[in-house]
mmCIF file of C-alpha atoms in Angstrom:
data_model
loop_
_atom_site.group_PDB
_atom_site.id
_atom_site.type_symbol
_atom_site.label_atom_id
_atom_site.label_comp_id
_atom_site.label_asym_id
_atom_site.label_seq_id
_atom_site.Cartn_x
_atom_site.Cartn_y
_atom_site.Cartn_z
ATOM 1 C CA MET A 4 94.975 -87.180 -25.613
ATOM 2 C CA LYS A 5 94.736 -86.637 -29.438
ATOM 3 C CA ASN A 6 94.924 -83.100 -30.888
ATOM 4 C CA VAL A 7 92.436 -82.733 -33.554
ATOM 5 C CA ILE A 8 92.001 -79.430 -35.688
ATOM 6 C CA PHE A 9 88.518 -78.938 -37.205
ATOM 7 C CA ILE A 10 88.417 -76.435 -40.036
ATOM 8 C CA SER A 11 85.184 -74.303 -40.263
ATOM 9 C CA PRO A 12 83.303 -76.082 -37.517
ATOM 10 C CA ASN A 13 80.591 -73.644 -37.667
ATOM 11 C CA PHE A 14 79.565 -74.371 -41.266
ATOM 12 C CA PRO A 15 77.537 -76.183 -42.321
ATOM 13 C CA THR A 16 75.669 -75.338 -39.194
ATOM 14 C CA ASN A 17 75.065 -79.069 -38.102
ATOM 15 C CA TYR A 18 78.871 -79.856 -38.091
ATOM 16 C CA TRP A 19 79.449 -78.893 -34.603
ATOM 17 C CA GLN A 20 78.144 -82.338 -33.746
ATOM 18 C CA PHE A 21 81.382 -83.716 -35.092
ATOM 19 C CA CYS A 22 83.227 -81.573 -32.556
ATOM 20 C CA ARG A 23 80.934 -82.560 -29.699
ATOM 21 C CA GLU A 24 81.391 -86.164 -30.361
ATOM 22 C CA LEU A 25 85.256 -85.842 -30.799
ATOM 23 C CA LYS A 26 85.366 -84.062 -27.357
ATOM 24 C CA ASN A 27 83.085 -86.793 -25.932
ATOM 25 C CA ASN A 28 85.615 -89.336 -26.985
ATOM 26 C CA GLY A 29 88.475 -87.433 -25.055
ATOM 27 C CA MET A 30 89.941 -85.483 -28.017
ATOM 28 C CA ASN A 31 91.436 -82.077 -27.598
ATOM 29 C CA VAL A 32 89.392 -80.236 -30.206
ATOM 30 C CA LEU A 33 90.751 -77.153 -31.802
ATOM 31 C CA GLY A 34 88.680 -75.223 -34.142
ATOM 32 C CA ILE A 35 89.812 -72.728 -36.877
ATOM 33 C CA GLY A 36 87.164 -70.504 -38.464
ATOM 34 C CA ASP A 37 86.307 -67.068 -39.734
ATOM 35 C CA GLN A 38 83.169 -66.420 -37.462
ATOM 36 C CA PRO A 39 83.816 -64.382 -34.329
ATOM 37 C CA TYR A 40 83.809 -66.653 -31.103
ATOM 38 C CA ASP A 41 80.978 -64.729 -29.604
ATOM 39 C CA GLU A 42 78.725 -65.445 -32.592
ATOM 40 C CA LEU A 43 79.258 -69.367 -32.505
ATOM 41 C CA SER A 44 76.422 -71.275 -31.152
ATOM 42 C CA GLN A 45 76.808 -72.261 -27.623
ATOM 43 C CA GLU A 46 76.638 -75.997 -28.452
ATOM 44 C CA LEU A 47 79.810 -75.363 -30.748
ATOM 45 C CA ARG A 48 81.703 -73.467 -28.030
ATOM 46 C CA ASP A 49 81.009 -76.149 -25.525
ATOM 47 C CA SER A 50 82.466 -78.710 -28.030
ATOM 48 C CA LEU A 51 85.689 -76.926 -28.636
ATOM 49 C CA ASN A 52 88.723 -76.891 -26.302
ATOM 50 C CA GLU A 53 90.114 -73.855 -28.205
ATOM 51 C CA TYR A 54 89.038 -71.649 -31.204
ATOM 52 C CA PHE A 55 91.331 -69.636 -33.370
ATOM 53 C CA LYS A 56 89.515 -66.876 -35.534
ATOM 54 C CA VAL A 57 90.999 -65.945 -38.827
ATOM 55 C CA SER A 58 89.738 -63.140 -41.097
ATOM 56 C CA SER A 59 89.147 -65.490 -43.973
ATOM 57 C CA LEU A 60 89.624 -69.248 -44.375
ATOM 58 C CA GLU A 61 90.505 -68.296 -47.983
ATOM 59 C CA ASN A 62 93.726 -66.888 -46.674
ATOM 60 C CA GLU A 63 96.065 -69.682 -46.749
ATOM 61 C CA ASP A 64 98.979 -67.881 -45.049
ATOM 62 C CA GLU A 65 96.577 -66.790 -42.029
ATOM 63 C CA VAL A 66 95.360 -70.321 -41.699
ATOM 64 C CA TYR A 67 98.902 -71.774 -41.856
ATOM 65 C CA ARG A 68 99.901 -69.460 -38.958
ATOM 66 C CA ALA A 69 96.753 -70.483 -36.985
ATOM 67 C CA VAL A 70 97.848 -74.155 -37.244
ATOM 68 C CA ALA A 71 101.405 -73.187 -36.369
ATOM 69 C CA PHE A 72 100.194 -71.377 -33.269
ATOM 70 C CA LEU A 73 97.835 -74.348 -32.172
ATOM 71 C CA ILE A 74 100.981 -76.688 -32.636
ATOM 72 C CA TYR A 75 103.140 -74.348 -30.562
ATOM 73 C CA LYS A 76 100.567 -74.316 -27.875
ATOM 74 C CA HIS A 77 99.209 -77.878 -27.853
ATOM 75 C CA GLY A 78 101.917 -79.940 -29.343
ATOM 76 C CA ARG A 79 101.727 -82.354 -32.435
ATOM 77 C CA ILE A 80 98.387 -82.481 -34.293
ATOM 78 C CA ASP A 81 97.012 -85.966 -34.807
ATOM 79 C CA TRP A 82 94.202 -85.086 -37.122
ATOM 80 C CA LEU A 83 93.141 -82.085 -39.319
ATOM 81 C CA GLU A 84 89.695 -82.229 -40.947
ATOM 82 C CA SER A 85 86.834 -80.065 -42.162
ATOM 83 C CA ASN A 86 84.629 -82.859 -43.744
ATOM 84 C CA ASN A 87 83.887 -80.229 -46.306
ATOM 85 C CA GLU A 88 84.523 -80.494 -50.103
ATOM 86 C CA TYR A 89 85.335 -76.850 -50.494
ATOM 87 C CA TRP A 90 88.338 -77.047 -48.175
ATOM 88 C CA LEU A 91 89.497 -80.514 -49.229
ATOM 89 C CA GLU A 92 92.588 -79.164 -51.005
ATOM 90 C CA HIS A 93 93.278 -76.664 -48.193
ATOM 91 C CA ASP A 94 93.143 -79.490 -45.580
ATOM 92 C CA ALA A 95 95.660 -81.668 -47.666
ATOM 93 C CA LYS A 96 98.053 -78.888 -48.068
ATOM 94 C CA LEU A 97 97.934 -78.143 -44.360
ATOM 95 C CA ARG A 98 98.583 -81.742 -43.622
ATOM 96 C CA THR A 99 101.376 -82.016 -45.933
ATOM 97 C CA ASP A 100 102.984 -78.883 -44.676
ATOM 98 C CA PHE A 101 102.834 -79.907 -41.022
ATOM 99 C CA HIS A 102 103.468 -83.560 -41.576
ATOM 100 C CA ILE A 103 99.969 -84.513 -40.308
ATOM 101 C CA THR A 104 99.825 -88.046 -41.845
ATOM 102 C CA SER A 105 96.193 -89.010 -41.007
ATOM 103 C CA GLY A 106 94.541 -87.948 -44.215
ATOM 104 C CA PHE A 107 94.865 -87.037 -47.795
ATOM 105 C CA GLN A 108 98.136 -85.366 -48.752
ATOM 106 C CA VAL A 109 98.786 -82.882 -51.602
ATOM 107 C CA SER A 110 99.844 -85.848 -53.747
ATOM 108 C CA ASP A 111 96.475 -87.536 -53.173
ATOM 109 C CA ILE A 112 94.300 -84.625 -54.423
ATOM 110 C CA PRO A 113 94.317 -85.149 -58.335
ATOM 111 C CA ARG A 114 92.698 -88.733 -58.108
ATOM 112 C CA VAL A 115 89.938 -87.610 -55.705
ATOM 113 C CA LYS A 116 89.137 -84.142 -56.989
ATOM 114 C CA PHE A 117 89.668 -84.104 -60.756
ATOM 115 C CA LYS A 118 86.818 -85.995 -62.534
ATOM 116 C CA SER A 119 88.984 -87.005 -65.385
ATOM 117 C CA LYS A 120 91.414 -88.543 -63.103
ATOM 118 C CA MET A 121 88.805 -90.471 -61.153
ATOM 119 C CA LYS A 122 88.055 -92.613 -64.188
ATOM 120 C CA GLU A 123 91.282 -94.454 -64.016
ATOM 121 C CA TYR A 124 90.384 -95.660 -60.496
ATOM 122 C CA TYR A 125 86.756 -96.574 -61.496
ATOM 123 C CA GLU A 126 88.385 -98.626 -64.371
ATOM 124 C CA LYS A 127 90.725 -100.476 -61.856
ATOM 125 C CA ALA A 128 87.504 -101.298 -59.816
ATOM 126 C CA GLY A 129 85.667 -102.632 -63.104
ATOM 127 C CA ILE A 130 83.149 -99.901 -62.971
ATOM 128 C CA PRO A 131 81.959 -98.331 -66.351
ATOM 129 C CA THR A 132 82.342 -94.589 -66.803
ATOM 130 C CA ALA A 133 81.030 -92.138 -69.186
ATOM 131 C CA ARG A 134 83.162 -91.175 -72.203
ATOM 132 C CA TYR A 135 84.724 -87.804 -71.960
ATOM 133 C CA TYR A 136 86.653 -84.963 -73.659
ATOM 134 C CA LEU A 137 88.796 -82.466 -71.786
ATOM 135 C CA VAL A 138 87.650 -79.247 -73.421
ATOM 136 C CA GLU A 139 90.314 -77.432 -75.548
ATOM 137 C CA THR A 140 88.731 -76.292 -78.672
ATOM 138 C CA LEU A 141 85.134 -75.993 -80.155
ATOM 139 C CA GLU A 142 86.256 -78.329 -82.897
ATOM 140 C CA GLY A 143 87.257 -80.927 -80.322
ATOM 141 C CA CYS A 144 83.922 -80.564 -78.684
ATOM 142 C CA GLN A 145 82.228 -81.063 -81.982
ATOM 143 C CA GLU A 146 84.271 -84.139 -82.780
ATOM 144 C CA PHE A 147 83.422 -85.627 -79.508
ATOM 145 C CA ILE A 148 79.830 -84.974 -79.886
ATOM 146 C CA ALA A 149 79.795 -86.477 -83.240
ATOM 147 C CA LYS A 150 80.924 -89.762 -81.433
ATOM 148 C CA VAL A 151 78.580 -89.756 -78.566
ATOM 149 C CA GLY A 152 75.590 -87.587 -79.800
ATOM 150 C CA TYR A 153 73.676 -84.843 -78.032
ATOM 151 C CA PRO A 154 72.950 -84.272 -75.102
ATOM 152 C CA VAL A 155 76.366 -83.840 -73.392
ATOM 153 C CA VAL A 156 77.221 -82.373 -70.088
ATOM 154 C CA ALA A 157 80.096 -79.991 -69.354
ATOM 155 C CA LYS A 158 81.458 -78.908 -65.994
ATOM 156 C CA PRO A 159 84.649 -77.987 -64.316
ATOM 157 C CA ASP A 160 87.089 -80.861 -64.016
ATOM 158 C CA ASN A 161 87.803 -79.816 -60.563
ATOM 159 C CA GLY A 162 84.462 -78.669 -59.251
ATOM 160 C CA VAL A 163 82.123 -78.707 -56.242
ATOM 161 C CA GLY A 164 78.699 -80.253 -56.598
ATOM 162 C CA ALA A 165 76.739 -79.036 -59.667
ATOM 163 C CA SER A 166 78.431 -75.716 -59.842
ATOM 164 C CA ASP A 167 78.659 -74.280 -63.433
ATOM 165 C CA THR A 168 77.365 -77.569 -64.971
ATOM 166 C CA TRP A 169 75.954 -77.294 -68.415
ATOM 167 C CA LYS A 170 73.527 -79.653 -70.311
ATOM 168 C CA ILE A 171 74.172 -79.050 -73.991
ATOM 169 C CA GLU A 172 71.549 -80.238 -76.424
ATOM 170 C CA ASN A 173 72.400 -78.576 -79.722
ATOM 171 C CA GLU A 174 74.975 -76.668 -81.719
ATOM 172 C CA GLY A 175 73.698 -73.299 -80.503
ATOM 173 C CA GLN A 176 73.876 -74.337 -76.878
ATOM 174 C CA LEU A 177 77.434 -75.710 -77.437
ATOM 175 C CA GLU A 178 78.614 -72.327 -79.007
ATOM 176 C CA HIS A 179 77.072 -70.450 -75.919
ATOM 177 C CA PHE A 180 78.790 -72.634 -73.383
ATOM 178 C CA TYR A 181 82.256 -72.423 -75.243
ATOM 179 C CA GLU A 182 82.016 -68.591 -75.349
ATOM 180 C CA HIS A 183 80.739 -68.048 -71.943
ATOM 181 C CA ARG A 184 82.555 -70.806 -69.940
ATOM 182 C CA MET A 185 84.644 -69.427 -67.026
ATOM 183 C CA PRO A 186 88.098 -68.338 -68.345
ATOM 184 C CA GLY A 187 91.157 -70.326 -67.138
ATOM 185 C CA VAL A 188 89.161 -73.194 -65.888
ATOM 186 C CA GLN A 189 89.539 -76.771 -67.424
ATOM 187 C CA TYR A 190 86.221 -78.224 -68.274
ATOM 188 C CA ILE A 191 85.385 -81.868 -68.897
ATOM 189 C CA MET A 192 82.699 -82.871 -71.333
ATOM 190 C CA GLU A 193 80.767 -86.110 -70.962
ATOM 191 C CA GLU A 194 78.285 -88.204 -72.736
ATOM 192 C CA PHE A 195 74.814 -87.814 -71.080
ATOM 193 C CA ILE A 196 73.879 -90.775 -68.847
ATOM 194 C CA HIS A 197 70.067 -91.668 -68.648
ATOM 195 C CA ALA A 198 69.891 -92.502 -64.933
ATOM 196 C CA GLU A 199 69.096 -91.483 -61.441
ATOM 197 C CA VAL A 200 71.719 -90.844 -58.889
ATOM 198 C CA ASN A 201 72.335 -93.494 -56.290
ATOM 199 C CA SER A 202 75.009 -92.909 -53.647
ATOM 200 C CA TYR A 203 77.180 -95.154 -51.409
ATOM 201 C CA ASP A 204 77.835 -93.273 -48.150
ATOM 202 C CA ALA A 205 80.070 -94.794 -45.556
ATOM 203 C CA ILE A 206 82.549 -94.181 -42.712
ATOM 204 C CA ILE A 207 85.836 -96.139 -43.432
ATOM 205 C CA ASP A 208 88.389 -97.262 -40.879
ATOM 206 C CA SER A 209 92.205 -97.243 -41.133
ATOM 207 C CA GLN A 210 92.205 -100.572 -42.859
ATOM 208 C CA GLY A 211 89.875 -99.499 -45.595
ATOM 209 C CA ASN A 212 86.813 -101.342 -44.248
ATOM 210 C CA PRO A 213 83.348 -99.757 -43.735
ATOM 211 C CA ILE A 214 82.154 -99.381 -40.125
ATOM 212 C CA PHE A 215 78.833 -97.737 -41.309
ATOM 213 C CA GLU A 216 77.180 -97.809 -44.653
ATOM 214 C CA THR A 217 73.957 -96.252 -46.152
ATOM 215 C CA GLY A 218 73.091 -94.472 -49.298
ATOM 216 C CA ASN A 219 70.580 -92.056 -50.977
ATOM 217 C CA VAL A 220 68.642 -91.729 -54.272
ATOM 218 C CA THR A 221 68.240 -88.451 -56.050
ATOM 219 C CA PRO A 222 65.495 -88.997 -58.694
ATOM 220 C CA PHE A 223 65.948 -85.556 -60.231
ATOM 221 C CA SER A 224 69.328 -84.270 -61.401
ATOM 222 C CA VAL A 225 70.981 -81.688 -59.071
ATOM 223 C CA MET A 226 72.145 -79.951 -62.314
ATOM 224 C CA ASP A 227 68.664 -79.426 -63.462
ATOM 225 C CA ILE A 228 67.455 -78.248 -60.023
ATOM 226 C CA VAL A 229 70.305 -75.553 -60.006
ATOM 227 C CA ASN A 230 69.848 -74.645 -63.642
ATOM 228 C CA ASN A 231 66.113 -74.493 -63.675
ATOM 229 C CA ASN A 232 65.628 -73.050 -60.087
ATOM 230 C CA ASP A 233 63.463 -76.028 -59.251
ATOM 231 C CA ASN A 234 62.344 -77.894 -56.112
ATOM 232 C CA SER A 235 64.750 -80.463 -54.624
ATOM 233 C CA ILE A 236 64.067 -83.985 -53.472
ATOM 234 C CA TYR A 237 66.333 -87.004 -52.384
ATOM 235 C CA TYR A 238 66.030 -89.558 -49.767
ATOM 236 C CA ILE A 239 68.192 -91.939 -47.592
ATOM 237 C CA VAL A 240 67.325 -95.458 -48.413
ATOM 238 C CA LYS A 241 65.875 -97.921 -45.999
ATOM 239 C CA ASP A 242 68.236 -100.566 -46.948
ATOM 240 C CA LEU A 243 71.384 -100.111 -48.948
ATOM 241 C CA PRO A 244 71.016 -102.300 -52.311
ATOM 242 C CA GLU A 245 73.692 -104.924 -52.594
ATOM 243 C CA ASP A 246 74.801 -103.818 -55.992
ATOM 244 C CA THR A 247 75.351 -100.225 -54.661
ATOM 245 C CA ARG A 248 77.234 -101.729 -51.573
ATOM 246 C CA SER A 249 79.388 -103.830 -53.766
ATOM 247 C CA ARG A 250 80.289 -100.892 -56.137
ATOM 248 C CA GLY A 251 80.892 -98.693 -53.061
ATOM 249 C CA ARG A 252 83.296 -101.134 -51.466
ATOM 250 C CA ALA A 253 85.213 -101.667 -54.706
ATOM 251 C CA THR A 254 85.548 -97.987 -55.178
ATOM 252 C CA VAL A 255 86.843 -97.601 -51.590
ATOM 253 C CA LYS A 256 89.559 -100.303 -52.413
ATOM 254 C CA SER A 257 90.407 -98.729 -55.712
ATOM 255 C CA PHE A 258 90.835 -95.221 -54.479
ATOM 256 C CA GLY A 259 92.790 -96.398 -51.414
ATOM 257 C CA VAL A 260 90.265 -94.705 -49.059
ATOM 258 C CA LYS A 261 91.186 -95.040 -45.230
ATOM 259 C CA SER A 262 89.782 -93.288 -42.088
ATOM 260 C CA ARG A 263 87.277 -91.151 -43.941
ATOM 261 C CA PHE A 264 83.558 -90.298 -44.236
ATOM 262 C CA VAL A 265 82.769 -90.768 -47.935
ATOM 263 C CA HIS A 266 80.033 -89.951 -50.389
ATOM 264 C CA PHE A 267 80.249 -91.695 -53.793
ATOM 265 C CA GLU A 268 77.815 -90.956 -56.462
ATOM 266 C CA PHE A 269 76.814 -93.581 -58.974
ATOM 267 C CA PHE A 270 74.321 -93.635 -61.861
ATOM 268 C CA ARG A 271 71.546 -96.255 -61.829
ATOM 269 C CA LEU A 272 70.648 -96.587 -65.576
ATOM 270 C CA THR A 273 66.990 -95.848 -66.329
ATOM 271 C CA GLU A 274 67.307 -97.276 -69.819
ATOM 272 C CA ASP A 275 69.781 -99.480 -71.634
ATOM 273 C CA GLN A 276 72.787 -97.396 -72.754
ATOM 274 C CA GLU A 277 75.482 -98.577 -75.160
ATOM 275 C CA GLY A 278 78.833 -98.770 -73.580
ATOM 276 C CA MET A 279 77.387 -98.441 -70.028
ATOM 277 C CA GLY A 280 75.138 -101.264 -69.416
ATOM 278 C CA LYS A 281 71.510 -102.397 -69.088
ATOM 279 C CA LYS A 282 68.627 -100.531 -67.396
ATOM 280 C CA GLY A 283 69.089 -100.973 -63.576
ATOM 281 C CA ASP A 284 72.941 -101.247 -63.704
ATOM 282 C CA VAL A 285 75.018 -99.102 -61.340
ATOM 283 C CA VAL A 286 77.780 -97.123 -62.981
ATOM 284 C CA ALA A 287 80.386 -94.538 -62.006
ATOM 285 C CA LEU A 288 79.530 -90.672 -61.584
ATOM 286 C CA GLU A 289 82.052 -89.296 -59.083
ATOM 287 C CA VAL A 290 83.625 -89.671 -55.682
ATOM 288 C CA ASN A 291 83.344 -87.204 -52.879
ATOM 289 C CA MET A 292 85.744 -87.708 -50.082
ATOM 290 C CA ARG A 293 83.505 -86.092 -47.333
ATOM 291 C CA PRO A 294 79.950 -86.564 -45.940
ATOM 292 C CA CYS A 295 77.024 -85.983 -48.301
ATOM 293 C CA GLY A 296 76.121 -82.346 -48.048
ATOM 294 C CA GLY A 297 73.506 -80.121 -46.228
ATOM 295 C CA PHE A 298 71.555 -82.090 -43.571
ATOM 296 C CA SER A 299 72.146 -85.540 -44.993
ATOM 297 C CA PRO A 300 74.208 -86.647 -41.813
ATOM 298 C CA ASP A 301 71.099 -85.928 -39.693
ATOM 299 C CA MET A 302 68.990 -87.720 -42.194
ATOM 300 C CA MET A 303 71.332 -90.900 -42.067
ATOM 301 C CA ASN A 304 70.711 -90.836 -38.321
ATOM 302 C CA TYR A 305 66.907 -90.639 -38.610
ATOM 303 C CA ALA A 306 66.948 -93.303 -41.295
ATOM 304 C CA ASN A 307 69.194 -95.733 -39.287
ATOM 305 C CA SER A 308 68.394 -94.878 -35.595
ATOM 306 C CA THR A 309 71.988 -94.008 -34.972
ATOM 307 C CA ASN A 310 74.415 -91.200 -34.775
ATOM 308 C CA VAL A 311 77.006 -90.923 -37.564
ATOM 309 C CA TYR A 312 78.702 -87.954 -35.942
ATOM 310 C CA LYS A 313 79.637 -90.317 -33.107
ATOM 311 C CA ILE A 314 80.640 -93.172 -35.573
ATOM 312 C CA TRP A 315 82.991 -90.789 -37.326
ATOM 313 C CA ALA A 316 84.427 -89.561 -33.948
ATOM 314 C CA ASP A 317 84.801 -93.218 -32.888
ATOM 315 C CA MET A 318 86.724 -93.986 -36.105
ATOM 316 C CA ILE A 319 89.173 -91.385 -35.121
ATOM 317 C CA ALA A 320 89.420 -92.291 -31.517
ATOM 318 C CA PHE A 321 89.097 -96.060 -31.555
ATOM 319 C CA ASP A 322 89.286 -97.140 -35.229
ATOM 320 C CA LYS A 323 85.874 -98.771 -34.770
ATOM 321 C CA SER A 324 82.224 -97.944 -33.970
ATOM 322 C CA THR A 325 80.843 -98.109 -30.493
ATOM 323 C CA GLN A 326 77.441 -96.682 -31.840
ATOM 324 C CA PRO A 327 74.595 -99.174 -32.527
ATOM 325 C CA THR A 328 72.083 -98.798 -35.353
ATOM 326 C CA GLY A 329 68.457 -99.431 -34.864
ATOM 327 C CA GLN A 330 65.141 -99.648 -36.779
ATOM 328 C CA HIS A 331 65.526 -98.539 -40.417
ATOM 329 C CA SER A 332 63.231 -96.362 -42.493
ATOM 330 C CA PHE A 333 63.262 -94.053 -45.575
ATOM 331 C CA CYS A 334 64.256 -90.428 -44.755
ATOM 332 C CA ALA A 335 62.893 -88.050 -47.279
ATOM 333 C CA PHE A 336 64.180 -84.453 -47.926
ATOM 334 C CA ALA A 337 61.832 -82.096 -49.736
ATOM 335 C CA GLY A 338 63.170 -78.700 -50.622
ATOM 336 C CA ARG A 339 60.464 -76.235 -51.767
ATOM 337 C CA ARG A 340 61.413 -73.162 -53.901
ATOM 338 C CA ASP A 341 60.295 -69.741 -52.955
ATOM 339 C CA GLY A 342 57.893 -68.166 -55.359
ATOM 340 C CA LYS A 343 55.970 -71.363 -56.285
ATOM 341 C CA ARG A 344 52.322 -71.851 -55.440
ATOM 342 C CA PHE A 345 51.856 -75.129 -53.617
ATOM 343 C CA VAL A 346 48.625 -76.917 -53.049
ATOM 344 C CA MET A 347 49.580 -77.858 -49.612
ATOM 345 C CA LYS A 348 50.497 -74.766 -47.565
ATOM 346 C CA HIS A 349 53.035 -75.016 -44.760
ATOM 347 C CA GLU A 350 50.572 -75.681 -42.124
ATOM 348 C CA ASP A 351 48.815 -78.254 -44.275
ATOM 349 C CA VAL A 352 52.075 -80.257 -44.528
ATOM 350 C CA ILE A 353 52.755 -80.081 -40.842
ATOM 351 C CA GLU A 354 48.965 -81.173 -39.918
ATOM 352 C CA LYS A 355 49.181 -84.050 -42.371
ATOM 353 C CA TYR A 356 52.722 -85.344 -41.840
ATOM 354 C CA GLY A 357 53.423 -84.105 -38.302
ATOM 355 C CA LYS A 358 54.026 -87.486 -36.908
ATOM 356 C CA ASN A 359 56.622 -88.255 -39.594
ATOM 357 C CA MET A 360 58.484 -84.980 -39.518
ATOM 358 C CA LYS A 361 61.933 -84.795 -38.308
ATOM 359 C CA MET A 362 63.111 -81.291 -39.509
ATOM 360 C CA VAL A 363 61.348 -78.205 -40.784
ATOM 361 C CA GLY A 364 62.957 -74.957 -41.557
ATOM 362 C CA ARG A 365 64.618 -72.436 -43.909
ATOM 363 C CA ILE A 366 67.660 -73.600 -46.018
ATOM 364 C CA PRO A 367 70.747 -71.471 -45.643
ATOM 365 C CA ASP A 368 71.400 -69.234 -48.575
ATOM 366 C CA ALA A 369 74.755 -70.906 -49.341
ATOM 367 C CA LEU A 370 72.885 -74.150 -49.972
ATOM 368 C CA SER A 371 69.608 -72.910 -51.532
ATOM 369 C CA GLY A 372 70.958 -73.236 -55.175
ATOM 370 C CA ALA A 373 70.960 -76.962 -54.907
ATOM 371 C CA MET A 374 68.486 -77.590 -52.144
ATOM 372 C CA ALA A 375 65.760 -74.725 -52.641
ATOM 373 C CA ASN A 376 64.434 -72.521 -49.737
ATOM 374 C CA GLU A 377 62.316 -74.417 -47.319
ATOM 375 C CA MET A 378 62.935 -77.881 -46.233
ATOM 376 C CA PHE A 379 60.779 -80.684 -44.868
ATOM 377 C CA VAL A 380 62.547 -83.900 -43.590
ATOM 378 C CA ALA A 381 60.322 -86.806 -42.695
ATOM 379 C CA CYS A 382 60.633 -90.649 -42.202
ATOM 380 C CA PHE A 383 58.476 -93.320 -43.726
ATOM 381 C CA ASP A 384 58.351 -97.152 -43.416
ATOM 382 C CA THR A 385 57.337 -98.018 -46.969
ATOM 383 C CA GLN A 386 58.209 -96.750 -50.529
ATOM 384 C CA GLU A 387 54.445 -96.074 -51.206
ATOM 385 C CA GLU A 388 54.274 -93.643 -48.268
ATOM 386 C CA LEU A 389 57.413 -91.949 -49.451
ATOM 387 C CA ASP A 390 56.050 -91.450 -52.979
ATOM 388 C CA SER A 391 52.944 -90.133 -51.722
ATOM 389 C CA PHE A 392 54.634 -87.602 -49.528
ATOM 390 C CA TYR A 393 56.658 -86.147 -52.603
ATOM 391 C CA GLN A 394 53.591 -86.203 -54.882
ATOM 392 C CA ASN A 395 51.490 -84.365 -52.212
ATOM 393 C CA ILE A 396 53.990 -81.894 -50.841
ATOM 394 C CA LEU A 397 55.323 -80.766 -54.372
ATOM 395 C CA ALA A 398 52.011 -80.506 -56.064
ATOM 396 C CA SER A 399 51.703 -77.088 -57.554
ATOM 397 C CA GLU A 400 48.800 -74.839 -58.301
ATOM 398 C CA ASP A 401 50.620 -73.388 -61.330
#
C-alpha cells in the first residue's frame, strides 16, 4: 500500500475528492492541514486514513515535524502533494528534505515558478513569448517601454494568479507602479499581448504522456477582473483545438513534466502582433504545475462526462487511467459581482437555465477577487447557446 500525504486537503473545498479517489484506489491517505479535524467535512474525514492538524501551514518547521511523525508511524512516503499553486514550493522542499522522489524537488522550482525562467523552456519548445524586462530601475522600465510601447504589464516574477498585476498605459501610471510596488519583490515587465487566454489542462503520466486532456477559454483578462472588480467568465471547451493540444504537449516535453496535473496558459492572438504571430496563433503565457483553480476540475468532469479526480488518483496508483470519458459539451462559469444590478435575477436564471445548470452558489471569499461572488456553472451543446447564456446572465441594468 502506497503512503500519500495530501497537504491542505480541505481547501479548495472540492479537493477532498482527490483524497477520496486515492483511498478508493487502495492508497493510505494522510492529510496535513490547519483546520480542526472536527470541522472537516464528513466526506473528507471518510477519505483520510489519518489527519495531522498544524496551527499554520505557513509554519514550515511545524509541517516538517508533521511529515516526520507520519513517516515514523506509517513508513516511507511514496507521494506528497497539495495540487495547489500556493504550496508548490513548500511541497518541493518537503519532498527534497524527506527524499520523496515522485514530484518536483527544490531544484525544479525556478523553471516552473518564475515567469522569466519559463521563457527559456518555451523557446526550446519553439513557442513565442512576450519580450520582458526584470524591473530594476525606473530608467530601465522607460528604456524597455521605448522598445515595445505602451501598454505593458508588470507583475511579480514569482506570483500566484493575477495577484498584484499592473497594466501600465502611460508615464504617470509607470511612476505610480514604481513607487507603490511591493518592496523586496522582483517584478517582471512584459509587452502587452492582444489576446484571449486559452489553456491546456492535462494529467500526465510518469513517461510525460497525457492520459487526459482538455482546455478552457477566458475571454476577459483575469487581471482586469481583479483590478476592476468585474464579473468573471470562462468555459471548458467542448473539444480541445489541435493547435492548443500540440502547444501543450510540446510544453510538457520541454519542461520535463511527469506524473502531474497541469494547467498551461497560452495567448490566442486577437490581432496580428509583431514578433508574436498572426491573429489566431497560440503563443506562450505561463505554466502552472497544478490543476486549474477554483471549481475547474468539476467543470472538466461536466464537460467531458468523466471524473478527473479519479484519473489523477489512477495516475498515482496505476500510471494510467481506468476512467472513461463520455459525451462532450461546453461547460460555462459565470461569476457575478455583488453590488451590480443584473437584468436577470437569481430566480430568473434558475428558471431559464435550470436544465443546463450544474452548480450554483456563493464563491469563497479567498477566491472572489478573481471569480466574483455568486457562481453559475452550466453546460451547453453549442457555442451559440454558450454565448447567449453569457449575454443574458451578465446583462446589467446600470
